[in-house]
PDB file of C-alpha atoms in Angstrom:
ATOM      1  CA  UNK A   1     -44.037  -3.121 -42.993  1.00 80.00           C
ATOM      2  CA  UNK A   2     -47.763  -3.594 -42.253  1.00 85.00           C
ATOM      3  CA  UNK A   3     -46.901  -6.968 -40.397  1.00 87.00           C
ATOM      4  CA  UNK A   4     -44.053  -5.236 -38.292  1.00 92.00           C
ATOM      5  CA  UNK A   5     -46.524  -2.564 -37.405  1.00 92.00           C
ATOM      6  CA  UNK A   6     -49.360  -5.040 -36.511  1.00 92.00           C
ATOM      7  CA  UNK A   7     -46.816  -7.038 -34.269  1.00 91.00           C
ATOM      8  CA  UNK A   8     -45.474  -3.577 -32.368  1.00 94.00           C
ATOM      9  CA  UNK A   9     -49.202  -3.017 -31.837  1.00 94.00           C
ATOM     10  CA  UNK A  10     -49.852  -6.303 -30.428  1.00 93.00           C
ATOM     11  CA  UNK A  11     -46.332  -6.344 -28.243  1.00 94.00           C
ATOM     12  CA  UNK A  12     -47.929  -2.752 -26.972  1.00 93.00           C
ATOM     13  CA  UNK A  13     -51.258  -3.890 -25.570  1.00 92.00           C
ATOM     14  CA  UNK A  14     -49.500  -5.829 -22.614  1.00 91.00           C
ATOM     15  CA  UNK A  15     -52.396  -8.491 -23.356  1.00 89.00           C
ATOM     16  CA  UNK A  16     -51.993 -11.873 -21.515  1.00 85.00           C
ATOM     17  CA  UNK A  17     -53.362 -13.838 -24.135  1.00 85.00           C
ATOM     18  CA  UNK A  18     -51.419 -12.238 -26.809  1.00 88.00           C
ATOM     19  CA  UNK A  19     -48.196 -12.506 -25.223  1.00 87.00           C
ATOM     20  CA  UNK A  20     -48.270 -15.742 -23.850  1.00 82.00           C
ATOM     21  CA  UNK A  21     -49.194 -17.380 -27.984  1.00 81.00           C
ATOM     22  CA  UNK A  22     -46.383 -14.925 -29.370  1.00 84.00           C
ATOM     23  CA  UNK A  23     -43.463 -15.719 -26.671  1.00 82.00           C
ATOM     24  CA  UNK A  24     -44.219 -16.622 -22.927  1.00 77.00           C
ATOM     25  CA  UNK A  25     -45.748 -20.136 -23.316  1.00 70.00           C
ATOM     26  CA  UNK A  26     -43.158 -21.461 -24.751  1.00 66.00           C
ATOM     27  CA  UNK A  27     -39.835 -19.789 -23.526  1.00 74.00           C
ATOM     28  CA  UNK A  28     -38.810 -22.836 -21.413  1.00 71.00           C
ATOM     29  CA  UNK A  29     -35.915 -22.933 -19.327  1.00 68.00           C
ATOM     30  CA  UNK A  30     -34.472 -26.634 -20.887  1.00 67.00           C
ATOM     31  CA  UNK A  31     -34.809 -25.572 -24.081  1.00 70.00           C
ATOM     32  CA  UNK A  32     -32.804 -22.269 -24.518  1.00 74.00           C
ATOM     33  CA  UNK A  33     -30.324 -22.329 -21.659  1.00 75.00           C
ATOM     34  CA  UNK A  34     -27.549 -24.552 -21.578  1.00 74.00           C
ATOM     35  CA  UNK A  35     -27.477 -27.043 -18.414  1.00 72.00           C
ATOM     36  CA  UNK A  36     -26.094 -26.621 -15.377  1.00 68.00           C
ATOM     37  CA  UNK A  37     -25.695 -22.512 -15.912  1.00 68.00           C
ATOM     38  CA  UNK A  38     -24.727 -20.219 -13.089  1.00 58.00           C
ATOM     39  CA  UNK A  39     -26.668 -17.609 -11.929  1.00 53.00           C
ATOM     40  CA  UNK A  40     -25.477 -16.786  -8.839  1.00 51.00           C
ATOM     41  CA  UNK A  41     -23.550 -13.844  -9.218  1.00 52.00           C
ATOM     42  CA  UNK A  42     -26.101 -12.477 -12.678  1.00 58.00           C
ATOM     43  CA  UNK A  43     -25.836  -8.857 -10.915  1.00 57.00           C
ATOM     44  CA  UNK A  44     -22.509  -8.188 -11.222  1.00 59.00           C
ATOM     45  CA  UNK A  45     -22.011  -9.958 -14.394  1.00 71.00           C
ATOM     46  CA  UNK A  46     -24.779  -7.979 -16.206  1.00 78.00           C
ATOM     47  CA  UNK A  47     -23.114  -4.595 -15.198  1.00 77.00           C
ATOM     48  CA  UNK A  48     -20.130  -5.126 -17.514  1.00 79.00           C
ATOM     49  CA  UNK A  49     -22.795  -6.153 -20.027  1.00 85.00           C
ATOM     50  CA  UNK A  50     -24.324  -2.769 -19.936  1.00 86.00           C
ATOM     51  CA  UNK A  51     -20.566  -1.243 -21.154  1.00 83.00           C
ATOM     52  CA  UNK A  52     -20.514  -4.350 -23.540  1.00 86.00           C
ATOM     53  CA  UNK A  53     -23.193  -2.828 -25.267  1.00 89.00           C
ATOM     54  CA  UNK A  54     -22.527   1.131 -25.425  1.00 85.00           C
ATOM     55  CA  UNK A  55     -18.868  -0.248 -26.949  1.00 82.00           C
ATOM     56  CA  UNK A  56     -20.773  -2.274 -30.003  1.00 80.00           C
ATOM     57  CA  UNK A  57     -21.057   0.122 -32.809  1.00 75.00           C
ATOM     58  CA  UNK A  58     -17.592   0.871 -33.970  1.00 70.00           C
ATOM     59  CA  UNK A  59     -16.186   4.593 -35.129  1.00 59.00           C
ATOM     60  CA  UNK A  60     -19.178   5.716 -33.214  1.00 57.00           C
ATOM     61  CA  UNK A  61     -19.223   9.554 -31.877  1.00 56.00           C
ATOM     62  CA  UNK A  62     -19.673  10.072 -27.711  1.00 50.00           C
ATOM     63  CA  UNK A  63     -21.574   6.672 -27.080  1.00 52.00           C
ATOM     64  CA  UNK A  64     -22.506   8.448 -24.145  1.00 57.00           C
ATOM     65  CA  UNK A  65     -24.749  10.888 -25.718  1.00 75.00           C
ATOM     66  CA  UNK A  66     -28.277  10.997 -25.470  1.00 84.00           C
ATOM     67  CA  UNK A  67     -27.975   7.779 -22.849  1.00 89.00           C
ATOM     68  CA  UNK A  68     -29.362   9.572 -19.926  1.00 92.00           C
ATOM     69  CA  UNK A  69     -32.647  10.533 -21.739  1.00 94.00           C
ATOM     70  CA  UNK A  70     -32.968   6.799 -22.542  1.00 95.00           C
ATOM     71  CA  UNK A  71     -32.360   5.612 -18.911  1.00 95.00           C
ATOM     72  CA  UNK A  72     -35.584   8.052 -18.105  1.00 96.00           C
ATOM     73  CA  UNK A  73     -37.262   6.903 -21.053  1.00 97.00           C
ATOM     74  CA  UNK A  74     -36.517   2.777 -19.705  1.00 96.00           C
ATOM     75  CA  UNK A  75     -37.967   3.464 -16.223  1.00 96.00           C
ATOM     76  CA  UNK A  76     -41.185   4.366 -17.386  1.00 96.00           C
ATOM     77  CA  UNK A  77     -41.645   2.515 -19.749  1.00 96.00           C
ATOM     78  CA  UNK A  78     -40.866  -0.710 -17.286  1.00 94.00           C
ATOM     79  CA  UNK A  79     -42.775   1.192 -14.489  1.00 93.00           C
ATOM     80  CA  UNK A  80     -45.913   1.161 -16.874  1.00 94.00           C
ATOM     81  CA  UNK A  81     -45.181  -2.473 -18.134  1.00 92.00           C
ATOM     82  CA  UNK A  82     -45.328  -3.745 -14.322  1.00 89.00           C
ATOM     83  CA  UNK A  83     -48.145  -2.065 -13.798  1.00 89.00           C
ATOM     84  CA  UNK A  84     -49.853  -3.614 -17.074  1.00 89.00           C
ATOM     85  CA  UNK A  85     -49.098  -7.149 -16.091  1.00 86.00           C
ATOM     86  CA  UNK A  86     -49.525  -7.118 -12.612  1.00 80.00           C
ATOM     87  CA  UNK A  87     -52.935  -8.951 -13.092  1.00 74.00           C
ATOM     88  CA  UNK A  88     -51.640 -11.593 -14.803  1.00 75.00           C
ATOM     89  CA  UNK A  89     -51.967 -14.886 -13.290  1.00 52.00           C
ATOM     90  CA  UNK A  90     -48.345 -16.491 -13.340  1.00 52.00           C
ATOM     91  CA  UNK A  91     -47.627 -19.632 -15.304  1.00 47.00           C
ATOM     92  CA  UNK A  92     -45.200 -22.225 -14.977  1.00 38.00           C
ATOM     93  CA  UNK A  93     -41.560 -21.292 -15.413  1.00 41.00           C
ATOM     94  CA  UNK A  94     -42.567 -18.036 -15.986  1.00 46.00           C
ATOM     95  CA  UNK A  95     -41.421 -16.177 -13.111  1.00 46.00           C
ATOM     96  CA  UNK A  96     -43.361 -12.348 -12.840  1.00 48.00           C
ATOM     97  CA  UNK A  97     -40.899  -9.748 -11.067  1.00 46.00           C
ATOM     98  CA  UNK A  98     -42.980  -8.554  -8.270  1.00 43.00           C
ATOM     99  CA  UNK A  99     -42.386 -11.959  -6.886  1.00 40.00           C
ATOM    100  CA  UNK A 100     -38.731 -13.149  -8.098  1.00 38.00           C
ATOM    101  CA  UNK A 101     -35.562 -11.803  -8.864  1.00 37.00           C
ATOM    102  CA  UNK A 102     -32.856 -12.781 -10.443  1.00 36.00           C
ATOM    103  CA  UNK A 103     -32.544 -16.058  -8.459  1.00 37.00           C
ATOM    104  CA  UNK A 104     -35.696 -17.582 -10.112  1.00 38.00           C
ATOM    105  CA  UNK A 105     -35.507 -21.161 -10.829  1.00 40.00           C
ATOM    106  CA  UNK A 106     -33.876 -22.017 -13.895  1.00 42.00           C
ATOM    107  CA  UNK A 107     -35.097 -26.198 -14.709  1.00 47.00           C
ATOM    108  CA  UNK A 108     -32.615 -27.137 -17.048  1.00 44.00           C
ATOM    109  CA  UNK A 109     -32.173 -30.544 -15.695  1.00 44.00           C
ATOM    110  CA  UNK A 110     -34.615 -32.386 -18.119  1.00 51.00           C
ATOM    111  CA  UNK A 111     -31.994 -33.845 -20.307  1.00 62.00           C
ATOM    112  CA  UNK A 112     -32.363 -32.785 -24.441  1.00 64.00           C
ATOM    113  CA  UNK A 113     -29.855 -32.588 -26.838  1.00 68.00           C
ATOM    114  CA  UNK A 114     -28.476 -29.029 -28.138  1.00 66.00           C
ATOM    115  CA  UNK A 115     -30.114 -30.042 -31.217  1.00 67.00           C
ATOM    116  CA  UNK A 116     -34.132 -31.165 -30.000  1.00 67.00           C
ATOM    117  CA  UNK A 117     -33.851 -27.914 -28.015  1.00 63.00           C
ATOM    118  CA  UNK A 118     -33.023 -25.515 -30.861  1.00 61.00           C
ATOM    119  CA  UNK A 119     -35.329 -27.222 -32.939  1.00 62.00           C
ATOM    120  CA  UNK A 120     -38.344 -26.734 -30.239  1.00 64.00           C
ATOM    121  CA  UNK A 121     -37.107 -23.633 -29.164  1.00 64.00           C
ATOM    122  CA  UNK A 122     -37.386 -22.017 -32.714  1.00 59.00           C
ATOM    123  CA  UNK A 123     -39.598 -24.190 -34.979  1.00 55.00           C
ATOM    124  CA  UNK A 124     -42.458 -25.318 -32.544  1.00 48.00           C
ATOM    125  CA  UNK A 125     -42.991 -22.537 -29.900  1.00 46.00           C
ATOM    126  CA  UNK A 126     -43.111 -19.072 -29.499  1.00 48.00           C
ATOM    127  CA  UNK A 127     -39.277 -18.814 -30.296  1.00 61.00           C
ATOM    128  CA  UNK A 128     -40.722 -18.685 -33.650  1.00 72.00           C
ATOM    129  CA  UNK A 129     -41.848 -15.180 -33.519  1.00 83.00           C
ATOM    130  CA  UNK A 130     -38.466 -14.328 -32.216  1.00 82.00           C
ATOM    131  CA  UNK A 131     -36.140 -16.039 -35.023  1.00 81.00           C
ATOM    132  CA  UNK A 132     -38.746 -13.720 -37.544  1.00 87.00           C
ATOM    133  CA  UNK A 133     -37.352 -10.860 -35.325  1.00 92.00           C
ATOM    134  CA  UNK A 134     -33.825 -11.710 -35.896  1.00 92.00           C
ATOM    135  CA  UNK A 135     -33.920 -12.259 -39.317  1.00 92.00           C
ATOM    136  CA  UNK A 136     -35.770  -9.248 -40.353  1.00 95.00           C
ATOM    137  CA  UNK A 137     -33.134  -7.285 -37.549  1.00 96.00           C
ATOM    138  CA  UNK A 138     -29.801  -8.901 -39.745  1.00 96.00           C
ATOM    139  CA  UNK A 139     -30.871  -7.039 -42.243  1.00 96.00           C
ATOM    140  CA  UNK A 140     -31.090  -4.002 -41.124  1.00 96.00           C
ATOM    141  CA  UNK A 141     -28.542  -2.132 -43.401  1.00 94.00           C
ATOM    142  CA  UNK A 142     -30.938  -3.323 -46.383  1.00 93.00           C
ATOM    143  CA  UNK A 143     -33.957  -2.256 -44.379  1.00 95.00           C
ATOM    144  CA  UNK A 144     -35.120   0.850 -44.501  1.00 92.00           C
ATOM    145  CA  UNK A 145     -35.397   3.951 -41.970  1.00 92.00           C
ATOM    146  CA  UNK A 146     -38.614   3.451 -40.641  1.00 94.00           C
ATOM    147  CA  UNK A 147     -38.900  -0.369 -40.785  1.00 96.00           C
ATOM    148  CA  UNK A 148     -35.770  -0.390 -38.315  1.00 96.00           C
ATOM    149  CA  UNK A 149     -37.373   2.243 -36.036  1.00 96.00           C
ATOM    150  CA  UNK A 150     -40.445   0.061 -35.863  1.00 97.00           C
ATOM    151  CA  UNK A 151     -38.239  -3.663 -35.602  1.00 97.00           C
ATOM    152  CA  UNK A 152     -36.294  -2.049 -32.800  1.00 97.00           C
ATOM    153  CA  UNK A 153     -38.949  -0.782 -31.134  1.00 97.00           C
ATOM    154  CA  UNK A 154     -40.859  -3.691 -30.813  1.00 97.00           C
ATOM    155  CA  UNK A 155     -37.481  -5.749 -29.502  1.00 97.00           C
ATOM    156  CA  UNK A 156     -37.469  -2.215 -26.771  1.00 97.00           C
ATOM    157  CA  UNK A 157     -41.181  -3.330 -26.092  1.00 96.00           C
ATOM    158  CA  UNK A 158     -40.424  -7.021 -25.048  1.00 95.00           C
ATOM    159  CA  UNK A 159     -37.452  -6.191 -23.534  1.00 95.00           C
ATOM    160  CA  UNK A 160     -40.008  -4.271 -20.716  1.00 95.00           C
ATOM    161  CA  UNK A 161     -42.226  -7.034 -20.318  1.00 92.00           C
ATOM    162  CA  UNK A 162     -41.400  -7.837 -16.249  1.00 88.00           C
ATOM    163  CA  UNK A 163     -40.882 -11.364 -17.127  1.00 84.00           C
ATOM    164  CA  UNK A 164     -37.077 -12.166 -16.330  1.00 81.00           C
ATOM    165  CA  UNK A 165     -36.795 -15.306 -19.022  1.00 80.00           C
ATOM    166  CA  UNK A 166     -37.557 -12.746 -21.781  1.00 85.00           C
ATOM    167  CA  UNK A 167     -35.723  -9.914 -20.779  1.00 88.00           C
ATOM    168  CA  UNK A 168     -32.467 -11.795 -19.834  1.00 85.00           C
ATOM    169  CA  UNK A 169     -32.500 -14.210 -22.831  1.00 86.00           C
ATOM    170  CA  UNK A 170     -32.939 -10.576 -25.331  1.00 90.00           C
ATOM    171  CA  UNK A 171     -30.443  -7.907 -23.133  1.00 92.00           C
ATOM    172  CA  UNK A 172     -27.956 -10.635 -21.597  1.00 88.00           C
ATOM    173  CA  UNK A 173     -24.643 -12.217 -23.053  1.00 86.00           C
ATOM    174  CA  UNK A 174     -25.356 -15.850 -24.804  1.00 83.00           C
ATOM    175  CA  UNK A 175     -23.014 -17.218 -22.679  1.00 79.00           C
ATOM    176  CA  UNK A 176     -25.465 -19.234 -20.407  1.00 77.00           C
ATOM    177  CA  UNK A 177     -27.249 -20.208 -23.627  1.00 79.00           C
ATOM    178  CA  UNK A 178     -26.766 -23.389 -25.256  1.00 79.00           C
ATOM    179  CA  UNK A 179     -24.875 -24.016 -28.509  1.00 80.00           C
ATOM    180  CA  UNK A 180     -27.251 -22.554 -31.759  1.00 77.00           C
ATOM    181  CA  UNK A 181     -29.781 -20.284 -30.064  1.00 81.00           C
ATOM    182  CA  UNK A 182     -29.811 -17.307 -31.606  1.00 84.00           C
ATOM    183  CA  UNK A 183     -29.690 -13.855 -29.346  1.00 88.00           C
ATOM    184  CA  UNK A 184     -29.811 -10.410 -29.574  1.00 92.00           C
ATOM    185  CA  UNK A 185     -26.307  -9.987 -28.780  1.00 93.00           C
ATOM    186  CA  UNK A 186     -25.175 -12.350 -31.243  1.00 92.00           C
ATOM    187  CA  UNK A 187     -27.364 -10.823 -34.083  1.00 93.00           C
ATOM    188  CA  UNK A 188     -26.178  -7.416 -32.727  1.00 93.00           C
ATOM    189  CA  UNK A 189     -22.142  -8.371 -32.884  1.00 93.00           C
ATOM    190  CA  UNK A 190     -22.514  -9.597 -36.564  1.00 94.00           C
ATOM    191  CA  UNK A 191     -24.192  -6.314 -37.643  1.00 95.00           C
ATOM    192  CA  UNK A 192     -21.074  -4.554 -35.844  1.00 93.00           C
ATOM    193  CA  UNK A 193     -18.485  -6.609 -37.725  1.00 92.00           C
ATOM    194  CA  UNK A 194     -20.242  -5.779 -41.104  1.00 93.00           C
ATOM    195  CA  UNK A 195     -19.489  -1.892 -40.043  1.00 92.00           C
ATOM    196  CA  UNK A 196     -15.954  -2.919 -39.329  1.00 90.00           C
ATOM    197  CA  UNK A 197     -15.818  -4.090 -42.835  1.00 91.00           C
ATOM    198  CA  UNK A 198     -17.107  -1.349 -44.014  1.00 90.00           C
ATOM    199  CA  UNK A 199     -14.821   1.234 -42.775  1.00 88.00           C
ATOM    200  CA  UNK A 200     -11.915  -1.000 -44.386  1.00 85.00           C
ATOM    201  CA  UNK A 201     -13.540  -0.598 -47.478  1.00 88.00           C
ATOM    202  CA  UNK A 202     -14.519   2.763 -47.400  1.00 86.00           C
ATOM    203  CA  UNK A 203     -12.292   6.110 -47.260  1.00 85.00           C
ATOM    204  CA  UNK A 204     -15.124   8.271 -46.231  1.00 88.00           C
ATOM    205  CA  UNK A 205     -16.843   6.344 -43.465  1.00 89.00           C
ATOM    206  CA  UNK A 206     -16.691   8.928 -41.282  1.00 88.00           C
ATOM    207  CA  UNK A 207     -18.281  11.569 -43.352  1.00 88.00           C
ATOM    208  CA  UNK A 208     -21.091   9.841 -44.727  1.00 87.00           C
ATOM    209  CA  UNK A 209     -21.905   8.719 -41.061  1.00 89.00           C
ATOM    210  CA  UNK A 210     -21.712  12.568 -40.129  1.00 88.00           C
ATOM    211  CA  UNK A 211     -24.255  12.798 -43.077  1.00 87.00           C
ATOM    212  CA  UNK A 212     -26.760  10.407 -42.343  1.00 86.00           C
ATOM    213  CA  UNK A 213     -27.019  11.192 -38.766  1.00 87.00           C
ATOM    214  CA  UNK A 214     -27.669  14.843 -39.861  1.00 86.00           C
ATOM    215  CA  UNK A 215     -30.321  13.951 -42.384  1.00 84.00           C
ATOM    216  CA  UNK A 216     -32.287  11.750 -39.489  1.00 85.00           C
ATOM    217  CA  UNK A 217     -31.994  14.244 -36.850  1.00 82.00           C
ATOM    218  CA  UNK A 218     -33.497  17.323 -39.320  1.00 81.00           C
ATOM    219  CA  UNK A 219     -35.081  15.011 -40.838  1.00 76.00           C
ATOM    220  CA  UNK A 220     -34.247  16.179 -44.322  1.00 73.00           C
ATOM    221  CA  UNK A 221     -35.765  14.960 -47.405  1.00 69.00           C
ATOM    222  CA  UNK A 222     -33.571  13.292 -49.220  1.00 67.00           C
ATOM    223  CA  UNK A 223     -34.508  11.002 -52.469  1.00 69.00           C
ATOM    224  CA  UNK A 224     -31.112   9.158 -53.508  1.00 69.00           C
ATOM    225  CA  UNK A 225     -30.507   7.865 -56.669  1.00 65.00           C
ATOM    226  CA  UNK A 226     -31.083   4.469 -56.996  1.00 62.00           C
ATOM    227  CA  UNK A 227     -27.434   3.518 -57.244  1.00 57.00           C
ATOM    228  CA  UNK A 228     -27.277   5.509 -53.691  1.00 76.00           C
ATOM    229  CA  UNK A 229     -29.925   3.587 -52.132  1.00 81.00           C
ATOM    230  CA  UNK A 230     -28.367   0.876 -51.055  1.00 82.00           C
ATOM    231  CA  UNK A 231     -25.460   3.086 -49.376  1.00 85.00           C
ATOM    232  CA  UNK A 232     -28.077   5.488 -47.736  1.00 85.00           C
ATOM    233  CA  UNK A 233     -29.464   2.824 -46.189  1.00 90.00           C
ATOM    234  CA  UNK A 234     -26.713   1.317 -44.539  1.00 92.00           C
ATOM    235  CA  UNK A 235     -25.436   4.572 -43.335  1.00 92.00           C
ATOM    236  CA  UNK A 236     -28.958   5.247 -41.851  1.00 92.00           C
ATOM    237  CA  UNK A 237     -28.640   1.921 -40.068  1.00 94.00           C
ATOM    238  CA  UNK A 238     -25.586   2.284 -38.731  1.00 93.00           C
ATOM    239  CA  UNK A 239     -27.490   5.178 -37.051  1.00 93.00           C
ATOM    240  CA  UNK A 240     -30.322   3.218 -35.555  1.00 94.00           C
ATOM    241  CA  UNK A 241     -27.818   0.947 -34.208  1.00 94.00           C
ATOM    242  CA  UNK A 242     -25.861   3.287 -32.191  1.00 92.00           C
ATOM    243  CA  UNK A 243     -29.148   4.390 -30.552  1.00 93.00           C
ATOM    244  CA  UNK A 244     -30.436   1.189 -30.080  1.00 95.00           C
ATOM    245  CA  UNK A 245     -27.706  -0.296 -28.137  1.00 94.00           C
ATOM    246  CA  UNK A 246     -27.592   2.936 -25.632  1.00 94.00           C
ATOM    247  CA  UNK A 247     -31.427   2.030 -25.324  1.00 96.00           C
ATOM    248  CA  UNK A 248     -31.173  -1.824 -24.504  1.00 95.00           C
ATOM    249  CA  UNK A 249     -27.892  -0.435 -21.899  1.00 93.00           C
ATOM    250  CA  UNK A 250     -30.519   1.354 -20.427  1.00 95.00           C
ATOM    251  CA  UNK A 251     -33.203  -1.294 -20.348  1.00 96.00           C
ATOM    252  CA  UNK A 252     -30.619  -3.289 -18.249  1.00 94.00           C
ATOM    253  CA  UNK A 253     -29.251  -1.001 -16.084  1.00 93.00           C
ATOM    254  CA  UNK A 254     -33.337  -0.410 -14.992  1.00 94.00           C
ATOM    255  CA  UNK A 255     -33.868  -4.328 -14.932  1.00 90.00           C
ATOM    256  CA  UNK A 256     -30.785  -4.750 -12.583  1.00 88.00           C
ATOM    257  CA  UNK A 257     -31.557  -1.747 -10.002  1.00 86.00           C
ATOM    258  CA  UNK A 258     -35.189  -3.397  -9.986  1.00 83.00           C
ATOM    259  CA  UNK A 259     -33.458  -6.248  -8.637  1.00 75.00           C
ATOM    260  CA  UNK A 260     -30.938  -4.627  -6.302  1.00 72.00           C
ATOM    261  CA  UNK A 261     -34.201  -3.086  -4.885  1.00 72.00           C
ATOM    262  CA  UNK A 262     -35.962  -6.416  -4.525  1.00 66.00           C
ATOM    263  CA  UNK A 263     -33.175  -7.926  -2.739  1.00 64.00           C
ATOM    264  CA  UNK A 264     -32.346  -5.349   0.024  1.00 62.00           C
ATOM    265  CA  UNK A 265     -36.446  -5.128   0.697  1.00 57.00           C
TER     266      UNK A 265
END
């Protein structure tokens, strides 16, 4: 928990230097996205992945609710990120937004096999950091309330950083992505199917949702036994995901007028 809380800290500080060891320096074009991939028409495709996410968590309630106050929250938060980076002196293949939109060059021409680009994508750059994100975020049912709060936060954080590479590769489909490189989506969809599972195997799904979302919203305190632990917690993170998808919607619905904006000026 410590480490998590160190790294939202760090994320936080919109510090060059710290960013660009964690993440930037190495999120390289050839080594994450698959050759040849279309961008042209990114606008319109990332609007139907905005209702892509709000439809993730199944047997959800309104996934509507509580989406405008996160649309609010995502502008300022991106306003403020801008604003903290806007000193920044650009690097190569790192595109900052005040200058590029959407149609930023992607060089994925250099030619490397799916395989030499996972493995430098993950093991030798700053991809790293983000696989350590993933993992920790698969297991978010076993995790508990406050370690998800802080893991989802900090993927909220990056997700603001005005730097299109990141914030496409963490709030858009894998589809431009080549073959093995983990996303957010894909991390996201597995810890939906696990819920699907779960409401086969359980008669009372709904009820014990209706019960954990209670206990978090007044926050209650409630000490399960330790043969209920492991089912608190998964109801509790069935919970954080619902809200975190309507926040990364948001995130992208921000990033994508942003770019509307930049394009008509």
């Amino acid at each position: 928990m410590s480490t998590l809380k160190l790294f939202e800290s760090l994320v936080g500080l919109y510090h060059r230097e710290v960013m660009y060891n964690l993440i930037l320096r190495n999120l390289i074009p050839k080594y994450h996205i698959a050759p040849n991939s279309q961008v042209e028409d990114r606008i319109s495709e990332l609007r139907t992945t905005i209702s892509s996410w709000l439809t993730f968590p199944p047997e959800s309630e309104d996934g509507s609710t509580g989406y405008e106050a996160y649309l609010v929250d995502a502008s300022q938060q991106i306003t403020y990120a801008k604003m903290a980076c806007r000193k920044w002196v650009e690097d190569a293949g790192l595109a900052f937004h005040s200058e590029s939109n959407l149609s930023f060059p992607w060089e994925t021409s250099v030619e490397i096999s799916d395989e030499e680009a996972g493995e430098l994508f993950f093991r030798n750059s700053g991809g790293f950091f983000l696989e350590s994100l993933f993992d920790k975020l698969r297991q978010m049912f076993d995790n508990s309330l406050e370690i998800n709060l802080v893991l989802t936060g900090i993927f909220a954080k990056l997700a603001h950083y005005p730097f299109p590479l990141l914030y496409l590769y963490l709030l858009d489909k894998p589809t431009h992505l080549r073959p093995g490189i983990r996303s957010l989506w894909e991390t996201m969809k597995e810890l939906s199917d696990e819920i699907r599972t779960k409401i086969d195997e359980t008669p009372d799904f709904k009820e014990n949702l209706t019960k954990a979302r209670y206990e978090i919203q007044t926050d209650s305190d409630v000490t399960p036994t330790a043969m209920e632990m492991q089912k608190h917690q998964f109801f509790q993170g069935v919970i954080v995901l619902e809200e975190f998808v309507k926040e990364l919607a948001a995130i992208l619905s921000i990033w994508i007028n942003v770019n509307i904006q930049l394009e008509e000026s």
